[in-house]
């Protein structure tokens, strides 16, 4: 009952943050105008700001927050490591490598087109990591090592291309910071199917992930199919984190910090960790985006910078505490 009530409170906070995300910006929008812009759009004034700018940005932040939070929770369960995060599989690095290649060699300049290249890069790298990790004999350690090696190699490639191609450097710089500023409904429609499919897969494997947290031998004794669970977990992470990274660039700390904090509320049960992470991660992401709009008016601070500035010190404080959440 306590966990159910807490989840309900989290949903209420998320709704409040969504409303604030639509209201707050370089030009504040009153609550009445928000309602008018949502349901009686006239195509002028605040209605345009609400309908064409703030709503797509809020929806994208909601989707990306859910994707990053669930990806981090799944990664922590898959690797049995409370400090694991989505980039451990090389998803962010694969997306960045694909985007910089598209810019430097194919002349792609439209941010909307980055989504497809970034998602394709993330998917290819995830497959490579799974194969390098041993495929059917994959273990958490092998997957982590393969992901780390792929990330190092790909970021080396990204840096080399940027140094040799100034156009790629200029266009990639904004994307790699992590931002919701360029959100539109077209981007939301592009990434939503991938993220929603990943969410469904992640929620369906909560029970076998619980079994895997007790060790491979115990999980087998409980009837869990380890190879299938790992494959589905990687597929879910690739779909969610790949699409989120493609849309907004790599945003740090959301997928690491929120699932870690959630364990202090729910305990180690993945059937509760996943829903909590899906609710509280967009709260943190949209809240950081709101802060970024306020502190640098009339300009704004990108959400990736805010999450790094806030998340770093907070997470250092948490991991130094004596009572740490354990898997």
CSV table of C-alpha atoms in Angstrom, one decimal:
chain,number,residue,atom,x,y,z
A,1,UNK,CA,0.0,0.0,0.0
A,2,UNK,CA,2.8,2.4,0.9
A,3,UNK,CA,4.5,1.8,-2.5
A,4,UNK,CA,1.2,2.2,-4.4
A,5,UNK,CA,0.4,5.5,-2.6
A,6,UNK,CA,4.0,6.7,-3.3
A,7,UNK,CA,3.6,5.9,-7.0
A,8,UNK,CA,0.3,7.8,-7.1
A,9,UNK,CA,2.0,10.8,-5.5
A,10,UNK,CA,4.7,10.6,-8.1
A,11,UNK,CA,2.2,10.7,-10.9
A,12,UNK,CA,0.6,13.8,-9.3
A,13,UNK,CA,4.0,15.5,-9.1
A,14,UNK,CA,4.7,14.6,-12.8
A,15,UNK,CA,1.4,16.1,-13.9
A,16,UNK,CA,2.2,19.3,-12.0
A,17,UNK,CA,5.7,19.5,-13.6
A,18,UNK,CA,4.2,19.0,-17.0
A,19,UNK,CA,1.9,22.0,-16.5
A,20,UNK,CA,4.8,24.1,-15.2
A,21,UNK,CA,6.8,23.0,-18.3
A,22,UNK,CA,4.1,24.5,-20.5
A,23,UNK,CA,3.7,27.7,-18.4
A,24,UNK,CA,7.4,28.6,-17.8
A,25,UNK,CA,9.8,29.9,-20.3
A,26,UNK,CA,11.3,33.1,-21.8
A,27,UNK,CA,7.7,34.3,-21.8
A,28,UNK,CA,5.6,33.1,-18.9
A,29,UNK,CA,2.1,31.8,-20.0
A,30,UNK,CA,-0.8,32.1,-17.5
A,31,UNK,CA,-2.8,29.0,-16.6
A,32,UNK,CA,-5.9,30.3,-18.4
A,33,UNK,CA,-3.9,30.7,-21.6
A,34,UNK,CA,-2.4,27.3,-21.2
A,35,UNK,CA,-5.9,25.8,-21.1
A,36,UNK,CA,-7.0,27.9,-24.1
A,37,UNK,CA,-4.0,27.0,-26.1
A,38,UNK,CA,-4.5,23.3,-25.5
A,39,UNK,CA,-8.2,23.0,-26.3
A,40,UNK,CA,-9.1,26.2,-28.2
A,41,UNK,CA,-6.1,27.0,-30.2
A,42,UNK,CA,-6.6,30.3,-32.1
A,43,UNK,CA,-3.3,30.2,-33.9
A,44,UNK,CA,-2.1,33.6,-32.4
A,45,UNK,CA,-0.3,34.9,-29.3
A,46,UNK,CA,0.1,32.5,-26.4
A,47,UNK,CA,-1.9,29.8,-28.2
A,48,UNK,CA,1.0,29.4,-30.7
A,49,UNK,CA,3.6,29.3,-27.9
A,50,UNK,CA,1.6,26.6,-26.0
A,51,UNK,CA,0.5,24.5,-29.0
A,52,UNK,CA,3.6,24.7,-31.2
A,53,UNK,CA,6.5,25.1,-28.8
A,54,UNK,CA,5.7,24.2,-25.2
A,55,UNK,CA,3.5,21.1,-25.7
A,56,UNK,CA,5.9,19.3,-28.1
A,57,UNK,CA,8.8,20.1,-25.8
A,58,UNK,CA,7.0,18.8,-22.7
A,59,UNK,CA,5.8,15.6,-24.5
A,60,UNK,CA,9.4,14.9,-25.8
A,61,UNK,CA,10.7,15.5,-22.3
A,62,UNK,CA,8.2,13.1,-20.9
A,63,UNK,CA,9.0,10.4,-23.4
A,64,UNK,CA,12.8,10.9,-23.0
A,65,UNK,CA,12.6,10.9,-19.2
A,66,UNK,CA,10.6,7.7,-19.2
A,67,UNK,CA,13.0,6.1,-21.7
A,68,UNK,CA,16.2,7.1,-19.7
A,69,UNK,CA,14.8,6.1,-16.3
A,70,UNK,CA,13.6,2.7,-17.5
A,71,UNK,CA,16.8,2.1,-19.4
A,72,UNK,CA,18.9,2.8,-16.4
A,73,UNK,CA,16.7,0.5,-14.2
A,74,UNK,CA,16.9,-2.3,-16.7
A,75,UNK,CA,20.7,-1.9,-17.0
A,76,UNK,CA,21.1,-2.0,-13.2
A,77,UNK,CA,19.1,-5.2,-13.0
A,78,UNK,CA,20.7,-6.8,-16.0
A,79,UNK,CA,24.3,-6.2,-14.8
A,80,UNK,CA,23.5,-6.5,-11.1
A,81,UNK,CA,25.3,-3.2,-10.6
A,82,UNK,CA,23.5,-0.2,-8.8
A,83,UNK,CA,25.8,2.2,-10.6
A,84,UNK,CA,25.1,1.0,-14.1
A,85,UNK,CA,23.6,3.4,-16.6
A,86,UNK,CA,22.2,3.2,-20.2
A,87,UNK,CA,25.5,4.2,-21.9
A,88,UNK,CA,27.2,1.1,-20.6
A,89,UNK,CA,26.1,-0.8,-23.7
A,90,UNK,CA,27.6,1.8,-26.0
A,91,UNK,CA,24.2,3.2,-27.1
A,92,UNK,CA,25.1,6.8,-26.7
A,93,UNK,CA,28.5,6.3,-28.5
A,94,UNK,CA,26.8,4.5,-31.4
A,95,UNK,CA,24.3,7.3,-31.8
A,96,UNK,CA,27.0,10.0,-31.7
A,97,UNK,CA,29.2,8.1,-34.2
A,98,UNK,CA,26.3,7.7,-36.7
A,99,UNK,CA,25.3,11.4,-36.4
A,100,UNK,CA,28.8,12.7,-36.9
A,101,UNK,CA,29.2,10.3,-39.9
A,102,UNK,CA,26.0,11.6,-41.5
A,103,UNK,CA,27.1,15.2,-41.0
A,104,UNK,CA,30.7,14.7,-42.3
A,105,UNK,CA,30.2,12.3,-45.1
A,106,UNK,CA,26.5,12.5,-46.2
A,107,UNK,CA,26.0,16.3,-45.7
A,108,UNK,CA,23.0,15.8,-43.4
A,109,UNK,CA,22.1,19.1,-41.7
A,110,UNK,CA,18.5,18.8,-40.6
A,111,UNK,CA,18.2,18.0,-36.9
A,112,UNK,CA,15.1,16.0,-37.6
A,113,UNK,CA,17.1,13.6,-39.8
A,114,UNK,CA,19.6,13.0,-37.0
A,115,UNK,CA,17.0,10.9,-35.3
A,116,UNK,CA,17.1,8.1,-37.8
A,117,UNK,CA,20.9,8.0,-38.1
A,118,UNK,CA,21.3,8.1,-34.3
A,119,UNK,CA,18.8,5.4,-33.7
A,120,UNK,CA,20.4,3.2,-36.4
A,121,UNK,CA,23.9,3.7,-34.9
A,122,UNK,CA,22.6,2.8,-31.4
A,123,UNK,CA,20.9,-0.4,-32.7
A,124,UNK,CA,24.0,-1.5,-34.6
A,125,UNK,CA,26.3,-1.0,-31.6
A,126,UNK,CA,23.9,-2.8,-29.3
A,127,UNK,CA,24.0,-5.9,-31.6
A,128,UNK,CA,27.8,-5.7,-31.8
A,129,UNK,CA,28.1,-5.5,-28.0
A,130,UNK,CA,25.7,-8.5,-27.6
A,131,UNK,CA,27.8,-10.5,-30.0
A,132,UNK,CA,31.1,-9.5,-28.5
A,133,UNK,CA,29.7,-10.2,-25.0
A,134,UNK,CA,29.2,-13.9,-26.0
A,135,UNK,CA,25.7,-13.9,-27.5
A,136,UNK,CA,24.1,-17.0,-26.0
A,137,UNK,CA,26.8,-17.2,-23.3
A,138,UNK,CA,26.6,-13.5,-22.4
A,139,UNK,CA,27.2,-12.5,-18.8
A,140,UNK,CA,26.8,-9.1,-17.1
A,141,UNK,CA,30.6,-8.7,-16.9
A,142,UNK,CA,31.1,-9.6,-20.6
A,143,UNK,CA,28.4,-7.2,-21.7
A,144,UNK,CA,29.8,-4.4,-19.6
A,145,UNK,CA,33.4,-5.0,-20.9
A,146,UNK,CA,32.2,-5.2,-24.5
A,147,UNK,CA,30.1,-2.0,-24.1
A,148,UNK,CA,33.0,-0.1,-22.5
A,149,UNK,CA,35.4,-1.1,-25.3
A,150,UNK,CA,32.9,-0.2,-28.0
A,151,UNK,CA,32.2,3.2,-26.3
A,152,UNK,CA,36.0,4.0,-26.1
A,153,UNK,CA,36.5,3.1,-29.8
A,154,UNK,CA,33.5,5.0,-31.1
A,155,UNK,CA,34.1,8.2,-29.1
A,156,UNK,CA,37.7,8.1,-30.4
A,157,UNK,CA,36.3,8.0,-33.9
A,158,UNK,CA,33.8,10.8,-33.2
A,159,UNK,CA,36.6,13.1,-31.8
A,160,UNK,CA,38.8,12.3,-34.9
A,161,UNK,CA,36.0,13.2,-37.4
A,162,UNK,CA,35.2,16.4,-35.5
A,163,UNK,CA,38.9,17.5,-35.5
A,164,UNK,CA,39.2,16.9,-39.2
A,165,UNK,CA,35.8,18.3,-40.2
A,166,UNK,CA,34.9,21.7,-38.7
A,167,UNK,CA,31.3,21.6,-40.1
A,168,UNK,CA,30.7,18.3,-38.2
A,169,UNK,CA,32.1,19.9,-35.1
A,170,UNK,CA,29.8,22.9,-35.3
A,171,UNK,CA,26.6,20.9,-36.0
A,172,UNK,CA,27.3,18.2,-33.5
A,173,UNK,CA,28.2,20.5,-30.7
A,174,UNK,CA,24.6,21.5,-29.9
A,175,UNK,CA,23.3,17.9,-30.2
A,176,UNK,CA,25.9,16.4,-27.8
A,177,UNK,CA,25.1,18.9,-25.0
A,178,UNK,CA,21.6,17.3,-24.6
A,179,UNK,CA,18.7,19.6,-25.3
A,180,UNK,CA,14.9,19.7,-25.6
A,181,UNK,CA,15.0,23.1,-27.3
A,182,UNK,CA,14.5,21.9,-30.9
A,183,UNK,CA,11.5,19.6,-30.0
A,184,UNK,CA,8.6,19.5,-32.4
A,185,UNK,CA,5.7,17.2,-33.0
A,186,UNK,CA,7.5,15.5,-35.9
A,187,UNK,CA,10.3,14.4,-33.6
A,188,UNK,CA,7.8,13.3,-31.0
A,189,UNK,CA,6.0,11.1,-33.6
A,190,UNK,CA,9.3,9.7,-34.8
A,191,UNK,CA,10.6,8.5,-31.4
A,192,UNK,CA,7.3,7.7,-29.6
A,193,UNK,CA,6.7,4.2,-31.2
A,194,UNK,CA,10.3,3.0,-30.4
A,195,UNK,CA,10.1,4.3,-26.8
A,196,UNK,CA,6.6,2.9,-26.1
A,197,UNK,CA,7.6,-0.5,-27.5
A,198,UNK,CA,10.7,-0.5,-25.3
A,199,UNK,CA,8.6,0.4,-22.2
A,200,UNK,CA,6.3,-2.5,-22.9
A,201,UNK,CA,9.3,-4.9,-23.2
A,202,UNK,CA,10.9,-3.6,-20.0
A,203,UNK,CA,7.8,-4.0,-17.9
A,204,UNK,CA,7.3,-7.5,-19.2
A,205,UNK,CA,10.7,-8.7,-18.1
A,206,UNK,CA,10.5,-7.3,-14.6
A,207,UNK,CA,9.9,-10.7,-13.0
A,208,UNK,CA,12.8,-12.6,-14.7
A,209,UNK,CA,15.1,-9.6,-13.9
A,210,UNK,CA,14.1,-10.1,-10.3
A,211,UNK,CA,15.3,-13.7,-10.5
A,212,UNK,CA,18.5,-12.7,-12.2
A,213,UNK,CA,19.4,-10.3,-9.4
A,214,UNK,CA,19.8,-13.4,-7.2
A,215,UNK,CA,22.5,-14.9,-9.5
A,216,UNK,CA,22.4,-17.0,-12.6
A,217,UNK,CA,22.1,-20.4,-10.9
A,218,UNK,CA,19.2,-19.3,-8.7
A,219,UNK,CA,17.5,-17.7,-11.7
A,220,UNK,CA,17.7,-20.9,-13.7
A,221,UNK,CA,16.4,-22.8,-10.7
A,222,UNK,CA,13.4,-20.4,-10.6
A,223,UNK,CA,12.7,-21.0,-14.3
A,224,UNK,CA,14.1,-17.8,-15.8
A,225,UNK,CA,15.4,-18.0,-19.4
A,226,UNK,CA,18.7,-16.0,-19.0
A,227,UNK,CA,19.6,-15.6,-22.6
A,228,UNK,CA,16.1,-14.5,-23.6
A,229,UNK,CA,15.9,-12.1,-20.7
A,230,UNK,CA,19.2,-10.5,-21.5
A,231,UNK,CA,18.3,-10.3,-25.2
A,232,UNK,CA,15.0,-8.6,-24.4
A,233,UNK,CA,16.6,-6.3,-21.9
A,234,UNK,CA,19.2,-5.2,-24.4
A,235,UNK,CA,16.4,-4.7,-27.0
A,236,UNK,CA,14.4,-2.6,-24.6
A,237,UNK,CA,17.4,-0.4,-23.7
A,238,UNK,CA,18.3,0.0,-27.3
A,239,UNK,CA,14.8,1.0,-28.3
A,240,UNK,CA,14.3,3.5,-25.4
A,241,UNK,CA,17.8,4.9,-24.9
A,242,UNK,CA,18.6,4.9,-28.6
A,243,UNK,CA,15.4,6.9,-29.5
A,244,UNK,CA,15.9,9.3,-26.5
A,245,UNK,CA,19.5,9.9,-27.5
A,246,UNK,CA,18.6,10.4,-31.1
A,247,UNK,CA,16.0,13.0,-30.3
A,248,UNK,CA,17.8,15.0,-27.6
A,249,UNK,CA,21.5,14.0,-27.6
A,250,UNK,CA,23.1,12.2,-24.7
A,251,UNK,CA,21.6,13.4,-21.4
A,252,UNK,CA,23.5,12.2,-18.4
A,253,UNK,CA,22.7,11.2,-14.8
A,254,UNK,CA,18.9,10.6,-15.4
A,255,UNK,CA,19.3,6.9,-16.1
A,256,UNK,CA,21.9,6.5,-13.3
A,257,UNK,CA,20.6,8.5,-10.5
A,258,UNK,CA,16.8,8.0,-10.5
A,259,UNK,CA,16.8,4.2,-10.5
A,260,UNK,CA,19.4,4.3,-7.8
A,261,UNK,CA,17.2,6.6,-5.6
A,262,UNK,CA,14.1,4.6,-6.4
A,263,UNK,CA,15.6,1.5,-4.7
A,264,UNK,CA,15.6,3.4,-1.4
A,265,UNK,CA,11.8,3.8,-1.8
A,266,UNK,CA,10.7,0.5,-3.3
A,267,UNK,CA,13.4,-2.0,-2.3
A,268,UNK,CA,14.9,-4.4,-4.8
A,269,UNK,CA,11.7,-5.5,-6.5
A,270,UNK,CA,11.9,-4.7,-10.2
A,271,UNK,CA,8.1,-4.8,-10.5
A,272,UNK,CA,8.1,-1.6,-8.5
A,273,UNK,CA,11.4,-0.1,-9.5
A,274,UNK,CA,10.4,0.1,-13.2
A,275,UNK,CA,7.1,2.0,-12.7
A,276,UNK,CA,8.7,4.4,-10.2
A,277,UNK,CA,11.6,5.1,-12.5
A,278,UNK,CA,9.2,5.7,-15.4
A,279,UNK,CA,7.3,8.3,-13.3
A,280,UNK,CA,10.1,10.1,-11.5
A,281,UNK,CA,12.7,10.3,-14.3
A,282,UNK,CA,10.6,12.7,-16.4
A,283,UNK,CA,10.0,14.7,-13.2
A,284,UNK,CA,13.7,15.2,-12.9
A,285,UNK,CA,14.2,15.8,-16.6
A,286,UNK,CA,11.4,18.3,-17.1
A,287,UNK,CA,12.3,20.0,-13.8
A,288,UNK,CA,15.8,20.5,-15.0
A,289,UNK,CA,14.6,21.9,-18.2
A,290,UNK,CA,12.4,24.4,-16.4
A,291,UNK,CA,15.4,25.4,-14.2
A,292,UNK,CA,17.5,25.9,-17.4
A,293,UNK,CA,14.8,28.2,-18.8
A,294,UNK,CA,14.6,30.3,-15.6
A,295,UNK,CA,18.3,30.8,-14.7
A,296,UNK,CA,19.4,32.2,-18.1
A,297,UNK,CA,16.4,34.3,-19.2
A,298,UNK,CA,15.9,35.4,-21.9
A,299,UNK,CA,18.2,32.7,-23.2
A,300,UNK,CA,18.3,29.2,-21.6
A,301,UNK,CA,20.7,26.6,-20.2
A,302,UNK,CA,20.4,23.3,-22.0
A,303,UNK,CA,18.9,20.5,-20.0
A,304,UNK,CA,21.9,18.2,-20.4
A,305,UNK,CA,24.1,20.8,-18.6
A,306,UNK,CA,21.5,21.3,-15.8
A,307,UNK,CA,21.3,17.5,-15.1
A,308,UNK,CA,25.1,17.2,-15.0
A,309,UNK,CA,25.5,20.2,-12.7
A,310,UNK,CA,22.7,19.0,-10.3
A,311,UNK,CA,23.2,15.3,-10.6
A,312,UNK,CA,27.0,15.2,-10.1
A,313,UNK,CA,27.2,16.6,-6.6
A,314,UNK,CA,23.9,15.0,-5.4
A,315,UNK,CA,25.1,11.6,-6.6
A,316,UNK,CA,28.5,12.0,-5.0
A,317,UNK,CA,26.8,12.7,-1.7
A,318,UNK,CA,24.5,9.7,-2.1
A,319,UNK,CA,27.3,7.2,-2.8
A,320,UNK,CA,29.3,8.4,0.1
A,321,UNK,CA,26.6,7.7,2.6
A,322,UNK,CA,27.0,4.7,4.8
A,323,UNK,CA,23.5,3.3,3.9
A,324,UNK,CA,23.6,2.6,0.1
A,325,UNK,CA,21.0,0.8,-1.9
A,326,UNK,CA,22.2,-2.6,-2.9
A,327,UNK,CA,21.0,-5.1,-5.5
